[in-house]
Each structure stands twice: as C-alpha cells, then as structure tokens.
Amino acid sequence: MQAQRDFMVTGRSIAVSDRGMAATSHPAATLAAVDMLRAGGNAIDAALAAVAIQGVVDPHMTGIGGDCFALYAPASGQPICINGSGRAPRRAEIDWFLSRRMTTISDDSAHAVTVPGAVDAWCRLATDHGSKGLDEILAPAIRAAEDGFVVTPRAALDWARYGDRIAKHGVGAAVYLPGGRAPAVGARLTHPALGATLRRVAREGREAFYEGAVAEEITTILKELGGLHEAEDFANSSADYVEPISTSYRGYTLYECPPNGQGIAALLIARILEGFDLSDRGLSEADRIHLLAEATKAAYRRRDELVADPIFAPLDVAKLLSDSSISGMRQPITLDRALDSAAWDLPEHRDTVYIAVVDRDGNAVSLINSIFHAFGSGIYAPRSGVLLQNRGAGFRIAERHPNAIAPGKRPFHTIIPGLLARSGRPIMPFGVMGGQYQATGHVHILTQLIDCGLNVQQASDAPRSFAFGGTLSLEPTISRDTADDLSRRGHNVVWVDEPLGGCQAIWIDHENGVMYGASDHRKDGIALGF
C-alpha cells in the first residue's frame, strides 16, 4: 500500500501505471522514454532514448562527451552492470606530470579529459539488450538538436550559474551562450553539429564516435591544448560488463555498481544504519539526520582510502562489508555526539542526469550519465558538437595514491545508479543525482521508504542533509530547532543555497502489476507512465 499525501499541502502525487513508466529530471527525456515504450520498445531502448535527448537539452549536465553507468535488471534473473566510464590516455604516465612539477590536474585542462565512455556503453546496451535500432533510439535527440528545444527553469538556473565555465575556453560560447549570455527560461536553441554526430552514431554505431572524423577532431583539439591523447585511446575505448555488488537491508537487497564508482559507500552506510531502529517513532528528525551523518562519515572515510580503478587498486568488497568490518565502523556512533569527519582533497563532483525505466514486462533500467563539472571541461569540438567531460580532474598526481593517474586508468567516480530488489525480483530502479551526495542520497531514500513508510514521491520530497568536508549541510526545509539540536551535538551546521541532489525512482508492485514513479521537485523532470 502506497502512503497517501495530504492534498491540502503543496507537493506532487506519485505517478501510477500498469504498462510502463519512466522517471527523469527533464520532461523531454521522460516523454522520449514513454514514447519508446508505447512504440513497443523495452526498458533499455527507452532509457537510451531518454539519456540521449538529455545530452542535448541539459548540456551542462551530460552528453556524448561524458561517462555512463547502468544497472539492468530483467524481470526474472540477476541484475547486470555496465561500466561506461572512460580511461586516461595511454601516455598519461605519472612521471610525465611529476617531471613538470604539476601537483594537480586543473578541471578545465586537456589533462582532465578522459576518453568519453558513454557512447560505447549506449551502443553495447542497445545491441545486447535493446529491441530497437540506434536510428529509432536516437531519433528524439536528433530532432531536438536539429529542430530545436526550449530551456526549462532548473536548466536555466544552472546555465546562468555556471556559464562562465564554457565562456572561459570561448569556442563553445556561440552554441551554449548565444548573444554572450546564458539562455533564459523558454529560450529556443538548436545544436546542428551535435545532431549530425548523433546521426552518424545512429547509422554507424560506436565507430562513428571513436574512429574517423569525430575522434580525429577531438584528439587534435586536446593535443593543441597540451593533452596526451592519441587516436588509439579512442579506438580502443570500451565499456565493460561487471558484476554488481550488493548488501541486504531489512529484508531487501540493495545493488550498486562496483568500484571505480562509490556504490560501495552506499552499501556501507546501509549496513551501518541497519544496526539502528530508524522506524522508532521516538526518534526525532535530528536523531535521524545525526545517524545518517555519522554513518556517512564512517563510510566515506573508507571510500576515500580505498576506492579506485580495481585493475590498479583491487578492493575486497566482501571483507569491507563483513560483520566485523561494519561493527568497527558502527561502534563509535552514539546519538549524543558528532564524530570528526575526514577531509576531502579531491575536486567536487556535481553534474549528472539519472534515468529510471520499467517496461511492461517488468524489466528495469537504472542509468546515470555525466560530464562531471557543469559543462565538463568547457573544451568543445565545434565540428562534431561534442562537449568534453573533465572526469580526469579526479586523478591525483601522487605516487602510491589509489587514484594516482596512470595510463589507461579509470578515475574515481561518484555517479552511481541504484537498484532495490526483494525475493530475487527488482522492485525499484532509483538514483539520486548530486555528486558526492549520491551514496548518502541512496540510503536516505531507502530509509524514508522502508523505515518511515513513505511512498517514493514522499521519500524524494523529504528534506535532505549531507555530512561532508567538515560540515553538515541542511536544506532550508529543515527547522531551525532541528539545526540547533544538531549543533549542540557538535555538528558544524550550514544551510545550502542549492538543493541537495535530484531523485528519480520507480517502485514495482509485482503482486498487483502496478508501478509507482517519483521525480524530484528539485529538478525540472517528471515521472510518467501509460
């Protein structure tokens, strides 16, 4: 039974459907996904149609110049994971950087650009698990790029706030800052160069991006800016199928992607919190925020010490999630006092889109795509219309560091799709965009659903908090009394000036054959079924 909302209070109803559903952070993406489902496409087809168009209409967040992770859960059978994150160039030896006395990788430099992995991941998913051709899947994105789209409110807000990142390099300003300024709500834009590249991918597949004119233009531009990229880095790029990692939480199974992503942190937080009775009606809002904060700090400390590309830094996930390991992280946590938090010394991770889709057969897709910072590196290839990510800014120029840069290495990633299952069946693809917040956001949604009994939209709407970097950030919907209580426990409380993350989720009621969808009010999107 889904909890009902108070219709006298501002808010959203959950979306309800019995034949298919999509939830994204942009109306055009949700519509593209639902149109694909109505045309007979499956969950993979719909998710890819949605993410492709979002790369056109939300270019500060995502695009074909970025990376992708996805969890695909057939209605029956085990979930699979695809890692579509890109790698450093083969010439990116750490000695090259050390010999030039470089200590960091600037987030707007060519060295921050890892080979984009999204397109290869999309093509593999479409070939292996989709039912439609790339021409049909990419058609909505191509139309949006060539015929135009209008700018939505949250996109306009972010565009104005971060437009200087694209202005700095200059080349992409004509496309993304027409007339020298960020487009306002309702402005109509086109991107014909990107549309042409999407058409080539639709005809030729991955080779259209990783070989030939597109790859040649990108590598030439990066070399001119001092990058170490070669044509072979693009030609040899490939997404990998990997086994998801998981843990139990009060009778449910939470699936995440394995490292080099931070999904392990979500599993750690869930395991730590399972030792506390969060359903206890005697707990205050401050109590729940405090426990989530303390579990986050303990989990992120381990994350920051250990998570990297597992080819270079193998991680024993089972040992990290073992009872003895979790007990050691949980034991110091008390209700009355905040513990110290570890300092974070890598770049902030911010801009991402997340998509959840369930088709009529109950197949579920949880997919996330990102170019890292707003407008990525700001480096733009004008003939192909590709804006390049800056995920490589997450590398360290420090020998023996887990995330030290190395040839062909994938950097640490914060973008994580989530999947909840019960009794061997998927019941909720979900994600919470928002960089560092994502692992905490996954567990916050989980506790609101399972411990507090909210429906998926109510869980998404609930006020959020985040303990990170020595502060406890609170959304202004949390009361001053709660903030004061948390301060007395030793938390360094701050009020955020931007919402924390953006959730999309679909709950599958197998018994009644119904789907319930949620889309975060903090973004522009909608959940929609048919």
Short mmCIF file of C-alpha atoms in Angstrom, two decimals:
data_model
loop_
_atom_site.label_atom_id
_atom_site.label_comp_id
_atom_site.label_asym_id
_atom_site.label_seq_id
_atom_site.Cartn_x
_atom_site.Cartn_y
_atom_site.Cartn_z
CA MET A 1 0.00 0.00 0.00
CA GLN A 2 1.45 3.35 -1.04
CA ALA A 3 1.18 6.08 1.60
CA GLN A 4 -1.16 8.91 0.59
CA ARG A 5 -0.12 12.54 0.55
CA ASP A 6 -2.03 15.45 2.02
CA PHE A 7 -3.73 17.10 -0.95
CA MET A 8 -4.08 20.35 1.01
CA VAL A 9 -0.28 20.74 1.02
CA THR A 10 1.86 21.72 -1.94
CA GLY A 11 3.51 18.68 -3.48
CA ARG A 12 3.38 16.04 -6.17
CA SER A 13 1.36 12.87 -6.43
CA ILE A 14 3.16 9.67 -7.31
CA ALA A 15 2.84 8.60 -10.93
CA VAL A 16 0.85 5.37 -11.33
CA SER A 17 0.84 2.99 -14.29
CA ASP A 18 0.45 -0.66 -15.23
CA ARG A 19 2.15 -0.82 -18.66
CA GLY A 20 5.43 1.03 -18.39
CA MET A 21 6.99 4.05 -16.73
CA ALA A 22 9.93 6.43 -16.94
CA ALA A 23 11.28 8.96 -14.45
CA THR A 24 13.89 11.54 -15.45
CA SER A 25 14.94 15.06 -14.49
CA HIS A 26 13.72 16.62 -17.76
CA PRO A 27 10.23 16.44 -19.31
CA ALA A 28 11.59 15.88 -22.83
CA ALA A 29 13.61 12.89 -21.65
CA THR A 30 10.67 11.33 -19.84
CA LEU A 31 8.46 11.84 -22.89
CA ALA A 32 11.06 10.27 -25.21
CA ALA A 33 11.26 7.23 -22.93
CA VAL A 34 7.49 6.81 -22.65
CA ASP A 35 7.05 7.26 -26.41
CA MET A 36 9.59 4.48 -26.93
CA LEU A 37 7.75 2.21 -24.51
CA ARG A 38 4.42 2.92 -26.24
CA ALA A 39 6.02 2.10 -29.58
CA GLY A 40 6.91 -1.37 -28.29
CA GLY A 41 10.45 -0.67 -27.15
CA ASN A 42 11.80 -2.21 -23.99
CA ALA A 43 13.34 -0.57 -20.92
CA ILE A 44 16.82 -0.39 -22.49
CA ASP A 45 15.51 1.31 -25.63
CA ALA A 46 13.56 3.82 -23.56
CA ALA A 47 16.41 4.64 -21.17
CA LEU A 48 18.83 5.23 -24.04
CA ALA A 49 16.35 7.44 -25.89
CA ALA A 50 15.94 9.48 -22.71
CA VAL A 51 19.63 9.88 -21.91
CA ALA A 52 20.47 10.80 -25.50
CA ILE A 53 17.97 13.65 -25.63
CA GLN A 54 19.02 14.85 -22.20
CA GLY A 55 22.53 15.31 -23.55
CA VAL A 56 21.02 17.84 -25.95
CA VAL A 57 18.64 19.70 -23.63
CA ASP A 58 20.77 19.52 -20.43
CA PRO A 59 24.25 20.05 -21.90
CA HIS A 60 25.72 21.40 -18.66
CA MET A 61 24.88 18.07 -17.03
CA THR A 62 25.52 15.32 -19.53
CA GLY A 63 26.18 14.37 -23.12
CA ILE A 64 28.08 12.13 -25.50
CA GLY A 65 31.34 13.63 -24.25
CA GLY A 66 30.79 12.03 -20.83
CA ASP A 67 30.53 8.72 -18.99
CA CYS A 68 27.77 6.27 -18.16
CA PHE A 69 26.98 3.52 -15.64
CA ALA A 70 23.87 1.34 -15.72
CA LEU A 71 22.21 -1.50 -13.86
CA TYR A 72 19.86 -3.62 -15.94
CA ALA A 73 17.51 -5.99 -14.12
CA PRO A 74 15.48 -8.41 -16.22
CA ALA A 75 12.08 -9.16 -14.68
CA SER A 76 13.47 -12.59 -13.86
CA GLY A 77 17.18 -13.20 -13.46
CA GLN A 78 20.14 -11.46 -11.92
CA PRO A 79 20.93 -7.77 -12.49
CA ILE A 80 23.88 -6.88 -14.69
CA CYS A 81 26.07 -3.80 -14.56
CA ILE A 82 27.86 -1.92 -17.31
CA ASN A 83 30.76 0.41 -16.57
CA GLY A 84 30.94 3.01 -19.29
CA SER A 85 33.49 5.25 -17.63
CA GLY A 86 36.43 6.47 -19.65
CA ARG A 87 40.14 6.00 -19.16
CA ALA A 88 43.22 8.19 -19.08
CA PRO A 89 45.33 8.34 -22.24
CA ARG A 90 47.99 5.66 -22.67
CA ARG A 91 50.71 8.31 -22.48
CA ALA A 92 49.50 9.60 -19.08
CA GLU A 93 52.44 8.34 -17.05
CA ILE A 94 52.65 9.94 -13.61
CA ASP A 95 56.35 10.72 -14.18
CA TRP A 96 55.35 12.95 -17.10
CA PHE A 97 53.35 15.14 -14.68
CA LEU A 98 55.87 14.97 -11.84
CA SER A 99 58.74 15.96 -14.13
CA ARG A 100 56.82 19.13 -14.96
CA ARG A 101 56.25 19.80 -11.26
CA MET A 102 52.50 19.53 -11.65
CA THR A 103 50.67 18.85 -8.38
CA THR A 104 47.06 18.87 -9.53
CA ILE A 105 45.06 18.45 -12.72
CA SER A 106 43.09 21.60 -13.44
CA ASP A 107 39.42 20.87 -14.05
CA ASP A 108 39.40 22.90 -17.28
CA SER A 109 42.56 21.46 -18.79
CA ALA A 110 43.03 18.86 -21.51
CA HIS A 111 44.58 16.56 -18.89
CA ALA A 112 41.22 16.44 -17.13
CA VAL A 113 39.59 14.92 -20.22
CA THR A 114 39.34 11.15 -20.04
CA VAL A 115 38.15 9.30 -23.12
CA PRO A 116 34.32 9.55 -23.03
CA GLY A 117 32.75 6.16 -22.31
CA ALA A 118 29.05 6.89 -22.71
CA VAL A 119 28.59 6.24 -26.41
CA ASP A 120 30.26 2.83 -26.26
CA ALA A 121 28.09 1.87 -23.26
CA TRP A 122 24.93 3.00 -25.07
CA CYS A 123 25.80 1.04 -28.18
CA ARG A 124 26.63 -2.13 -26.25
CA LEU A 125 23.42 -1.95 -24.24
CA ALA A 126 21.36 -1.36 -27.39
CA THR A 127 22.99 -4.26 -29.22
CA ASP A 128 22.95 -6.72 -26.35
CA HIS A 129 19.68 -5.92 -24.60
CA GLY A 130 17.63 -3.49 -26.68
CA SER A 131 14.91 -4.29 -29.19
CA LYS A 132 15.14 -1.20 -31.40
CA GLY A 133 17.85 0.10 -33.70
CA LEU A 134 20.01 3.09 -32.83
CA ASP A 135 18.27 5.08 -35.55
CA GLU A 136 14.97 4.85 -33.69
CA ILE A 137 16.54 5.22 -30.24
CA LEU A 138 18.46 8.40 -31.11
CA ALA A 139 15.71 9.99 -33.23
CA PRO A 140 14.27 12.19 -30.44
CA ALA A 141 17.71 13.55 -29.55
CA ILE A 142 18.49 14.24 -33.21
CA ARG A 143 15.20 16.12 -33.63
CA ALA A 144 15.87 18.19 -30.51
CA ALA A 145 19.37 19.11 -31.70
CA GLU A 146 18.40 19.93 -35.28
CA ASP A 147 14.85 21.32 -34.90
CA GLY A 148 15.34 22.98 -31.54
CA PHE A 149 14.31 22.73 -27.89
CA VAL A 150 13.28 25.18 -25.18
CA VAL A 151 15.16 25.78 -21.93
CA THR A 152 13.42 24.71 -18.71
CA PRO A 153 13.62 26.50 -15.34
CA ARG A 154 16.21 24.46 -13.40
CA ALA A 155 18.34 24.14 -16.51
CA ALA A 156 18.25 27.94 -16.96
CA LEU A 157 19.25 28.46 -13.31
CA ASP A 158 22.26 26.15 -13.60
CA TRP A 159 23.17 27.52 -17.03
CA ALA A 160 23.36 31.07 -15.66
CA ARG A 161 25.27 30.00 -12.56
CA TYR A 162 27.92 28.00 -14.40
CA GLY A 163 28.02 29.54 -17.86
CA ASP A 164 31.44 31.03 -17.19
CA ARG A 165 32.89 27.52 -17.45
CA ILE A 166 32.00 27.39 -21.13
CA ALA A 167 32.89 31.05 -21.69
CA LYS A 168 36.47 30.53 -20.46
CA HIS A 169 37.52 28.40 -23.44
CA GLY A 170 35.44 30.51 -25.82
CA VAL A 171 34.93 28.00 -28.62
CA GLY A 172 31.61 26.66 -27.32
CA ALA A 173 30.19 30.04 -26.34
CA ALA A 174 28.43 30.60 -29.66
CA VAL A 175 26.40 27.44 -29.10
CA TYR A 176 25.85 27.49 -25.35
CA LEU A 177 25.88 31.24 -24.65
CA PRO A 178 24.08 32.77 -27.65
CA GLY A 179 24.40 36.53 -27.63
CA GLY A 180 27.04 36.22 -24.94
CA ARG A 181 24.70 35.18 -22.14
CA ALA A 182 23.08 32.10 -20.66
CA PRO A 183 19.69 31.37 -22.24
CA ALA A 184 16.65 32.27 -20.16
CA VAL A 185 13.67 30.07 -19.39
CA GLY A 186 11.78 29.47 -22.62
CA ALA A 187 14.71 30.35 -24.90
CA ARG A 188 14.82 28.16 -28.01
CA LEU A 189 18.16 26.64 -29.01
CA THR A 190 19.47 24.33 -31.71
CA HIS A 191 22.69 22.33 -31.92
CA PRO A 192 23.05 21.09 -35.52
CA ALA A 193 26.66 19.90 -35.15
CA LEU A 194 25.66 17.59 -32.31
CA GLY A 195 22.64 16.44 -34.29
CA ALA A 196 24.88 15.46 -37.19
CA THR A 197 27.16 13.44 -34.92
CA LEU A 198 24.18 11.66 -33.38
CA ARG A 199 23.00 10.83 -36.90
CA ARG A 200 26.38 9.28 -37.64
CA VAL A 201 26.24 7.21 -34.45
CA ALA A 202 22.71 6.10 -35.38
CA ARG A 203 23.99 4.88 -38.77
CA GLU A 204 27.43 3.54 -37.92
CA GLY A 205 27.38 2.74 -34.20
CA ARG A 206 30.30 3.33 -31.85
CA GLU A 207 32.84 3.64 -34.67
CA ALA A 208 31.24 6.95 -35.66
CA PHE A 209 32.43 8.43 -32.37
CA TYR A 210 35.64 6.55 -31.54
CA GLU A 211 37.13 6.40 -35.04
CA GLY A 212 37.19 8.73 -38.01
CA ALA A 213 36.38 12.43 -38.14
CA VAL A 214 34.88 12.87 -34.66
CA ALA A 215 37.73 11.19 -32.79
CA GLU A 216 40.27 12.95 -35.02
CA GLU A 217 38.81 16.37 -34.27
CA ILE A 218 38.70 15.73 -30.53
CA THR A 219 42.26 14.38 -30.28
CA THR A 220 43.59 17.25 -32.41
CA ILE A 221 41.96 19.84 -30.13
CA LEU A 222 43.19 18.12 -26.97
CA LYS A 223 46.75 17.89 -28.31
CA GLU A 224 46.71 21.58 -29.19
CA LEU A 225 45.80 22.24 -25.55
CA GLY A 226 48.70 20.10 -24.31
CA GLY A 227 46.84 16.81 -23.87
CA LEU A 228 48.40 13.36 -24.25
CA HIS A 229 45.52 11.80 -26.18
CA GLU A 230 46.07 9.70 -29.30
CA ALA A 231 43.65 8.21 -31.82
CA GLU A 232 44.31 4.76 -30.34
CA ASP A 233 42.97 5.88 -26.96
CA PHE A 234 39.60 6.46 -28.58
CA ALA A 235 39.65 3.46 -30.91
CA ASN A 236 40.46 1.09 -28.03
CA SER A 237 37.91 2.52 -25.61
CA SER A 238 35.30 0.05 -24.41
CA ALA A 239 32.64 -0.30 -21.75
CA ASP A 240 32.79 -3.37 -19.52
CA TYR A 241 30.14 -5.63 -18.09
CA VAL A 242 30.91 -6.16 -14.40
CA GLU A 243 29.14 -7.97 -11.58
CA PRO A 244 27.06 -5.69 -9.34
CA ILE A 245 27.86 -5.51 -5.64
CA SER A 246 25.08 -5.76 -3.07
CA THR A 247 24.07 -5.95 0.57
CA SER A 248 20.89 -6.67 2.48
CA TYR A 249 18.84 -4.04 4.27
CA ARG A 250 15.90 -5.19 6.38
CA GLY A 251 14.92 -7.99 4.01
CA TYR A 252 15.67 -6.09 0.79
CA THR A 253 18.76 -6.28 -1.43
CA LEU A 254 20.47 -3.07 -2.50
CA TYR A 255 22.52 -3.37 -5.69
CA GLU A 256 25.22 -0.91 -6.73
CA CYS A 257 27.96 -0.79 -9.36
CA PRO A 258 31.40 -1.87 -8.10
CA PRO A 259 34.46 0.41 -7.97
CA ASN A 260 35.71 2.61 -9.62
CA GLY A 261 32.38 4.09 -8.51
CA GLN A 262 31.31 4.98 -4.98
CA GLY A 263 28.41 2.50 -4.83
CA ILE A 264 30.30 0.67 -2.10
CA ALA A 265 29.80 3.73 0.13
CA ALA A 266 26.01 3.41 -0.18
CA LEU A 267 26.25 -0.24 0.85
CA LEU A 268 28.43 0.67 3.83
CA ILE A 269 26.03 3.37 5.02
CA ALA A 270 23.08 0.98 4.71
CA ARG A 271 24.89 -1.75 6.65
CA ILE A 272 25.88 0.69 9.40
CA LEU A 273 22.35 2.08 9.76
CA GLU A 274 20.79 -1.39 9.80
CA GLY A 275 22.11 -1.63 13.35
CA PHE A 276 19.79 1.21 14.47
CA ASP A 277 16.00 1.14 14.67
CA LEU A 278 15.14 4.03 12.36
CA SER A 279 11.45 3.10 12.44
CA ASP A 280 11.32 4.02 16.14
CA ARG A 281 8.69 6.73 16.47
CA GLY A 282 10.62 8.06 19.43
CA LEU A 283 13.43 9.24 17.17
CA SER A 284 13.39 12.92 16.30
CA GLU A 285 14.26 14.40 12.91
CA ALA A 286 17.57 15.49 14.43
CA ASP A 287 18.25 11.91 15.57
CA ARG A 288 17.75 10.52 12.07
CA ILE A 289 19.84 13.25 10.45
CA HIS A 290 22.58 12.68 13.02
CA LEU A 291 22.70 8.90 12.47
CA LEU A 292 22.79 9.32 8.69
CA ALA A 293 25.58 11.88 9.08
CA GLU A 294 27.67 9.62 11.31
CA ALA A 295 27.20 6.60 9.04
CA THR A 296 28.12 8.75 6.04
CA LYS A 297 31.34 9.96 7.66
CA ALA A 298 32.39 6.43 8.56
CA ALA A 299 31.60 5.06 5.09
CA TYR A 300 33.15 7.93 3.16
CA ARG A 301 36.35 7.64 5.17
CA ARG A 302 36.74 4.06 3.89
CA ARG A 303 35.65 5.09 0.41
CA ASP A 304 38.28 7.80 0.17
CA GLU A 305 41.02 5.49 1.39
CA LEU A 306 40.23 2.52 -0.84
CA VAL A 307 38.02 3.15 -3.88
CA ALA A 308 39.74 3.47 -7.24
CA ASP A 309 40.03 1.59 -10.53
CA PRO A 310 40.08 -2.05 -9.30
CA ILE A 311 42.55 -3.05 -12.03
CA PHE A 312 45.10 -0.84 -10.28
CA ALA A 313 43.78 -0.99 -6.69
CA PRO A 314 41.82 -4.22 -6.03
CA LEU A 315 39.26 -3.99 -3.24
CA ASP A 316 37.91 -6.91 -1.19
CA VAL A 317 34.27 -5.83 -1.14
CA ALA A 318 33.08 -8.85 0.86
CA LYS A 319 35.64 -8.16 3.60
CA LEU A 320 34.74 -4.46 3.72
CA LEU A 321 31.04 -5.33 4.11
CA SER A 322 31.64 -8.12 6.64
CA ASP A 323 30.06 -8.05 10.08
CA SER A 324 33.39 -7.39 11.78
CA SER A 325 34.20 -4.51 9.46
CA ILE A 326 30.77 -2.92 9.84
CA SER A 327 30.81 -3.40 13.59
CA GLY A 328 34.05 -1.46 13.78
CA MET A 329 32.52 1.43 11.84
CA ARG A 330 29.24 1.38 13.75
CA GLN A 331 30.58 1.00 17.29
CA PRO A 332 31.82 4.61 17.82
CA ILE A 333 28.46 6.12 16.78
CA THR A 334 26.29 7.48 19.58
CA LEU A 335 23.17 9.63 19.46
CA ASP A 336 24.57 12.47 21.53
CA ARG A 337 27.85 13.43 19.86
CA ALA A 338 29.15 14.07 16.35
CA LEU A 339 32.44 12.46 15.41
CA ASP A 340 35.19 14.14 13.42
CA SER A 341 34.97 13.90 9.67
CA ALA A 342 37.85 13.20 7.30
CA ALA A 343 38.98 15.99 5.00
CA TRP A 344 38.31 15.65 1.27
CA ASP A 345 41.14 16.71 -1.01
CA LEU A 346 39.79 15.92 -4.48
CA PRO A 347 37.53 18.01 -6.73
CA GLU A 348 33.82 18.33 -6.06
CA HIS A 349 31.61 16.13 -8.25
CA ARG A 350 28.39 17.86 -9.28
CA ASP A 351 26.63 17.48 -12.60
CA THR A 352 24.79 14.36 -13.67
CA VAL A 353 21.49 13.05 -15.03
CA TYR A 354 19.77 9.91 -13.80
CA ILE A 355 17.05 7.86 -15.55
CA ALA A 356 14.78 5.07 -14.27
CA VAL A 357 12.64 3.00 -16.65
CA VAL A 358 10.44 -0.07 -16.21
CA ASP A 359 8.75 -1.71 -19.21
CA ARG A 360 5.53 -3.70 -19.49
CA ASP A 361 7.38 -6.96 -18.80
CA GLY A 362 8.89 -5.66 -15.56
CA ASN A 363 12.42 -5.21 -16.91
CA ALA A 364 14.08 -2.34 -15.07
CA VAL A 365 16.90 0.02 -16.01
CA SER A 366 18.80 2.30 -13.66
CA LEU A 367 21.12 4.54 -15.71
CA ILE A 368 23.28 7.53 -14.94
CA ASN A 369 25.29 9.78 -17.28
CA SER A 370 27.57 12.71 -16.54
CA ILE A 371 30.21 15.14 -17.82
CA PHE A 372 31.44 15.76 -14.22
CA HIS A 373 31.54 19.54 -13.57
CA ALA A 374 29.00 21.89 -15.09
CA PHE A 375 29.80 21.96 -18.82
CA GLY A 376 32.57 19.45 -18.10
CA SER A 377 36.00 20.74 -19.02
CA GLY A 378 34.49 23.51 -21.14
CA ILE A 379 36.53 22.13 -24.06
CA TYR A 380 34.30 21.90 -27.14
CA ALA A 381 34.81 20.27 -30.54
CA PRO A 382 32.81 22.56 -32.86
CA ARG A 383 32.55 20.38 -35.98
CA SER A 384 31.22 17.37 -34.08
CA GLY A 385 29.36 19.33 -31.39
CA VAL A 386 30.99 17.36 -28.56
CA LEU A 387 31.48 18.99 -25.16
CA LEU A 388 34.11 17.03 -23.26
CA GLN A 389 33.95 15.87 -19.65
CA ASN A 390 36.66 16.59 -17.09
CA ARG A 391 36.45 13.41 -15.06
CA GLY A 392 40.25 13.14 -15.03
CA ALA A 393 40.37 16.04 -12.57
CA GLY A 394 39.63 13.34 -10.01
CA PHE A 395 43.06 11.80 -10.51
CA ARG A 396 45.87 12.59 -8.10
CA ILE A 397 49.44 13.37 -9.08
CA ALA A 398 50.81 11.45 -6.13
CA GLU A 399 52.64 8.17 -6.31
CA ARG A 400 51.07 5.28 -4.38
CA HIS A 401 47.73 7.12 -4.04
CA PRO A 402 44.83 4.81 -5.05
CA ASN A 403 43.68 7.43 -7.57
CA ALA A 404 47.11 8.36 -8.90
CA ILE A 405 46.91 8.97 -12.64
CA ALA A 406 48.19 6.13 -14.83
CA PRO A 407 47.91 5.01 -18.47
CA GLY A 408 44.51 3.54 -19.26
CA LYS A 409 43.26 4.05 -15.72
CA ARG A 410 39.73 4.99 -14.79
CA PRO A 411 39.35 7.74 -12.17
CA PHE A 412 37.23 7.52 -9.03
CA HIS A 413 33.58 8.16 -9.89
CA THR A 414 30.71 9.44 -7.79
CA ILE A 415 27.92 8.73 -10.29
CA ILE A 416 26.02 5.63 -9.20
CA PRO A 417 22.76 4.04 -10.34
CA GLY A 418 20.91 2.08 -7.66
CA LEU A 419 18.56 -0.90 -7.71
CA LEU A 420 16.47 -2.39 -4.93
CA ALA A 421 15.26 -5.99 -5.09
CA ARG A 422 13.30 -8.40 -2.93
CA SER A 423 12.92 -12.16 -3.17
CA GLY A 424 15.11 -12.16 -6.28
CA ARG A 425 12.96 -9.65 -8.22
CA PRO A 426 13.70 -5.99 -8.99
CA ILE A 427 11.33 -3.65 -7.17
CA MET A 428 12.92 -0.23 -7.62
CA PRO A 429 15.42 1.28 -10.02
CA PHE A 430 16.45 4.59 -8.46
CA GLY A 431 19.14 7.20 -8.30
CA VAL A 432 19.92 10.49 -6.61
CA MET A 433 21.96 12.88 -8.73
CA GLY A 434 24.24 15.22 -6.86
CA GLY A 435 27.93 14.35 -6.97
CA GLN A 436 29.37 13.46 -3.59
CA TYR A 437 25.88 13.28 -2.09
CA GLN A 438 24.77 10.33 -4.17
CA ALA A 439 25.73 7.45 -1.86
CA THR A 440 24.14 9.21 1.10
CA GLY A 441 21.15 10.08 -1.05
CA HIS A 442 20.59 6.44 -1.97
CA VAL A 443 20.38 5.42 1.67
CA HIS A 444 18.26 8.43 2.65
CA ILE A 445 15.66 7.35 0.07
CA LEU A 446 15.92 3.77 1.35
CA THR A 447 15.29 4.72 4.96
CA GLN A 448 12.39 7.02 4.07
CA LEU A 449 10.72 4.16 2.19
CA ILE A 450 11.50 1.17 4.38
CA ASP A 451 11.86 2.65 7.86
CA CYS A 452 9.49 5.63 7.67
CA GLY A 453 6.83 4.10 5.40
CA LEU A 454 6.69 6.89 2.82
CA ASN A 455 5.85 6.35 -0.84
CA VAL A 456 8.51 7.02 -3.47
CA GLN A 457 7.43 10.60 -4.18
CA GLN A 458 7.20 11.44 -0.48
CA ALA A 459 10.63 9.91 0.06
CA SER A 460 12.02 12.08 -2.72
CA ASP A 461 10.32 15.20 -1.33
CA ALA A 462 11.63 14.71 2.21
CA PRO A 463 14.15 17.34 3.40
CA ARG A 464 17.80 16.36 2.92
CA SER A 465 21.05 16.73 4.79
CA PHE A 466 24.64 15.85 3.98
CA ALA A 467 27.68 15.47 6.21
CA PHE A 468 30.75 16.10 4.09
CA GLY A 469 34.01 18.02 4.26
CA GLY A 470 33.63 19.00 7.91
CA THR A 471 30.13 20.47 7.66
CA LEU A 472 26.58 19.18 7.95
CA SER A 473 24.61 20.80 5.14
CA LEU A 474 20.86 21.19 5.63
CA GLU A 475 18.15 22.15 3.17
CA PRO A 476 16.12 25.14 4.42
CA THR A 477 13.00 22.98 4.76
CA ILE A 478 14.61 21.55 7.92
CA SER A 479 13.57 23.51 11.00
CA ARG A 480 15.80 25.88 12.95
CA ASP A 481 15.09 23.86 16.11
CA THR A 482 16.45 20.73 14.42
CA ALA A 483 19.52 22.64 13.24
CA ASP A 484 20.15 23.93 16.76
CA ASP A 485 19.82 20.41 18.17
CA LEU A 486 22.39 19.14 15.67
CA SER A 487 24.74 21.99 16.50
CA ARG A 488 24.59 21.09 20.18
CA ARG A 489 25.73 17.56 19.25
CA GLY A 490 28.87 19.03 17.69
CA HIS A 491 27.87 19.28 14.02
CA ASN A 492 29.08 22.28 12.04
CA VAL A 493 25.69 23.11 10.52
CA VAL A 494 25.35 25.16 7.31
CA TRP A 495 22.33 25.96 5.16
CA VAL A 496 22.66 25.05 1.48
CA ASP A 497 22.00 27.56 -1.29
CA GLU A 498 21.30 24.78 -3.82
CA PRO A 499 19.07 21.73 -3.38
CA LEU A 500 20.82 18.50 -2.41
CA GLY A 501 20.61 16.14 -5.36
CA GLY A 502 17.75 15.06 -7.55
CA CYS A 503 15.92 11.75 -7.18
CA GLN A 504 14.15 9.61 -9.77
CA ALA A 505 12.62 6.28 -8.79
CA ILE A 506 10.06 3.68 -9.86
CA TRP A 507 8.57 1.22 -7.36
CA ILE A 508 7.29 -2.03 -8.87
CA ASP A 509 4.33 -3.67 -7.13
CA HIS A 510 4.61 -7.16 -8.59
CA GLU A 511 1.61 -8.51 -6.70
CA ASN A 512 -0.80 -6.01 -8.24
CA GLY A 513 1.03 -5.37 -11.50
CA VAL A 514 1.37 -1.64 -10.85
CA MET A 515 4.28 0.82 -11.00
CA TYR A 516 4.68 3.94 -8.87
CA GLY A 517 7.04 6.68 -10.05
CA ALA A 518 8.70 9.69 -8.47
CA SER A 519 10.54 12.67 -9.89
CA ASP A 520 12.28 15.21 -7.70
CA HIS A 521 10.74 18.65 -7.30
CA ARG A 522 14.31 19.95 -7.11
CA LYS A 523 14.68 19.41 -10.87
CA ASP A 524 12.52 20.02 -13.96
CA GLY A 525 11.54 16.42 -14.58
CA ILE A 526 8.50 14.21 -14.29
CA ALA A 527 7.65 10.57 -13.76
CA LEU A 528 5.15 9.34 -16.33
CA GLY A 529 3.54 6.03 -17.17
CA PHE A 530 0.92 4.84 -19.61
#
